[in-house]
Amino acid sequence: MSTGDQREQHLRYLQRAVELADHGMRSGDGGPFGALVVRGGQVLAEGWNRVLATNDPTAHAEVTAIRAACAAIGSFQLTDAIVYSSCEPCPMCLGAMYWARPAAVYFAATRDDAAAGGFDDSMIYDEIGLDPAARSMVFRQLPVAGAAEVFSSWTDKDDRTPY
């Protein structure tokens, strides 16, 4: 497939993500965000923001699509898949993508476009790099017996599945 054909294919999938964003927003499910996961030219799953429909603040389009795609293929990793999003992923969705490990992420609108529409994540991006004690929300580490030791137990576990 030529570079021009690949670009057109990416644009078609991004257009579908925008259609999903519009659908979810118009249906009242949540904000104007859509996403799909594609592998080998096959759409594994589609999703749109369902925060309002489910009262779940994590039901963003990308997370919804990732969950459905992983369920469809029976794996927690989206190796060789591409995530297409109607908008640059928020910090939570970005984290979900790194955990799911797709080969690439393509997005249409920018975080600045989202901010102009009332979805400004800049404070979260700013807070991530801060020491927990310096964040605007209370984050306090309190040592509890055994909390760190479970990680040693995990690394010693013979039948663990690394991820």
mmCIF file with all atom_site columns, C-alpha atoms in Angstrom, residues 62-63 66 89-102 105 125 128:
data_model
loop_
_atom_site.group_PDB
_atom_site.id
_atom_site.type_symbol
_atom_site.label_atom_id
_atom_site.label_alt_id
_atom_site.label_comp_id
_atom_site.label_asym_id
_atom_site.label_entity_id
_atom_site.label_seq_id
_atom_site.pdbx_PDB_ins_code
_atom_site.Cartn_x
_atom_site.Cartn_y
_atom_site.Cartn_z
_atom_site.occupancy
_atom_site.B_iso_or_equiv
_atom_site.pdbx_formal_charge
_atom_site.auth_seq_id
_atom_site.auth_comp_id
_atom_site.auth_asym_id
_atom_site.auth_atom_id
_atom_site.pdbx_PDB_model_num
ATOM 1  C CA . GLU A 1 62  ? -10.618 5.517  23.966 1.00 0.00 ? 62  GLU A CA 1
ATOM 2  C CA . VAL A 1 63  ? -11.004 3.483  27.157 1.00 0.00 ? 63  VAL A CA 1
ATOM 3  C CA . ILE A 1 66  ? -9.780  -0.401 24.235 1.00 0.00 ? 66  ILE A CA 1
ATOM 4  C CA . PRO A 1 89  ? -6.147  11.567 24.245 1.00 0.00 ? 89  PRO A CA 1
ATOM 5  C CA . CYS A 1 90  ? -6.482  12.959 27.752 1.00 0.00 ? 90  CYS A CA 1
ATOM 6  C CA . PRO A 1 91  ? -3.914  11.876 30.362 1.00 0.00 ? 91  PRO A CA 1
ATOM 7  C CA . MET A 1 92  ? -6.068  8.947  31.549 1.00 0.00 ? 92  MET A CA 1
ATOM 8  C CA . CYS A 1 93  ? -6.610  7.653  28.021 1.00 0.00 ? 93  CYS A CA 1
ATOM 9  C CA . LEU A 1 94  ? -2.955  8.179  27.203 1.00 0.00 ? 94  LEU A CA 1
ATOM 10 C CA . GLY A 1 95  ? -2.067  5.982  30.182 1.00 0.00 ? 95  GLY A CA 1
ATOM 11 C CA . ALA A 1 96  ? -4.562  3.330  29.078 1.00 0.00 ? 96  ALA A CA 1
ATOM 12 C CA . MET A 1 97  ? -2.987  3.314  25.637 1.00 0.00 ? 97  MET A CA 1
ATOM 13 C CA . TYR A 1 98  ? 0.494   2.825  27.013 1.00 0.00 ? 98  TYR A CA 1
ATOM 14 C CA . TRP A 1 99  ? -0.779  -0.116 29.074 1.00 0.00 ? 99  TRP A CA 1
ATOM 15 C CA . ALA A 1 100 ? -2.604  -1.629 26.072 1.00 0.00 ? 100 ALA A CA 1
ATOM 16 C CA . ARG A 1 101 ? 0.496   -1.147 23.877 1.00 0.00 ? 101 ARG A CA 1
ATOM 17 C CA . PRO A 1 102 ? -0.985  -0.473 20.440 1.00 0.00 ? 102 PRO A CA 1
ATOM 18 C CA . VAL A 1 105 ? -2.308  6.246  17.922 1.00 0.00 ? 105 VAL A CA 1
ATOM 19 C CA . TYR A 1 125 ? -0.919  17.388 32.646 1.00 0.00 ? 125 TYR A CA 1
ATOM 20 C CA . ILE A 1 128 ? 1.292   14.677 36.888 1.00 0.00 ? 128 ILE A CA 1
#
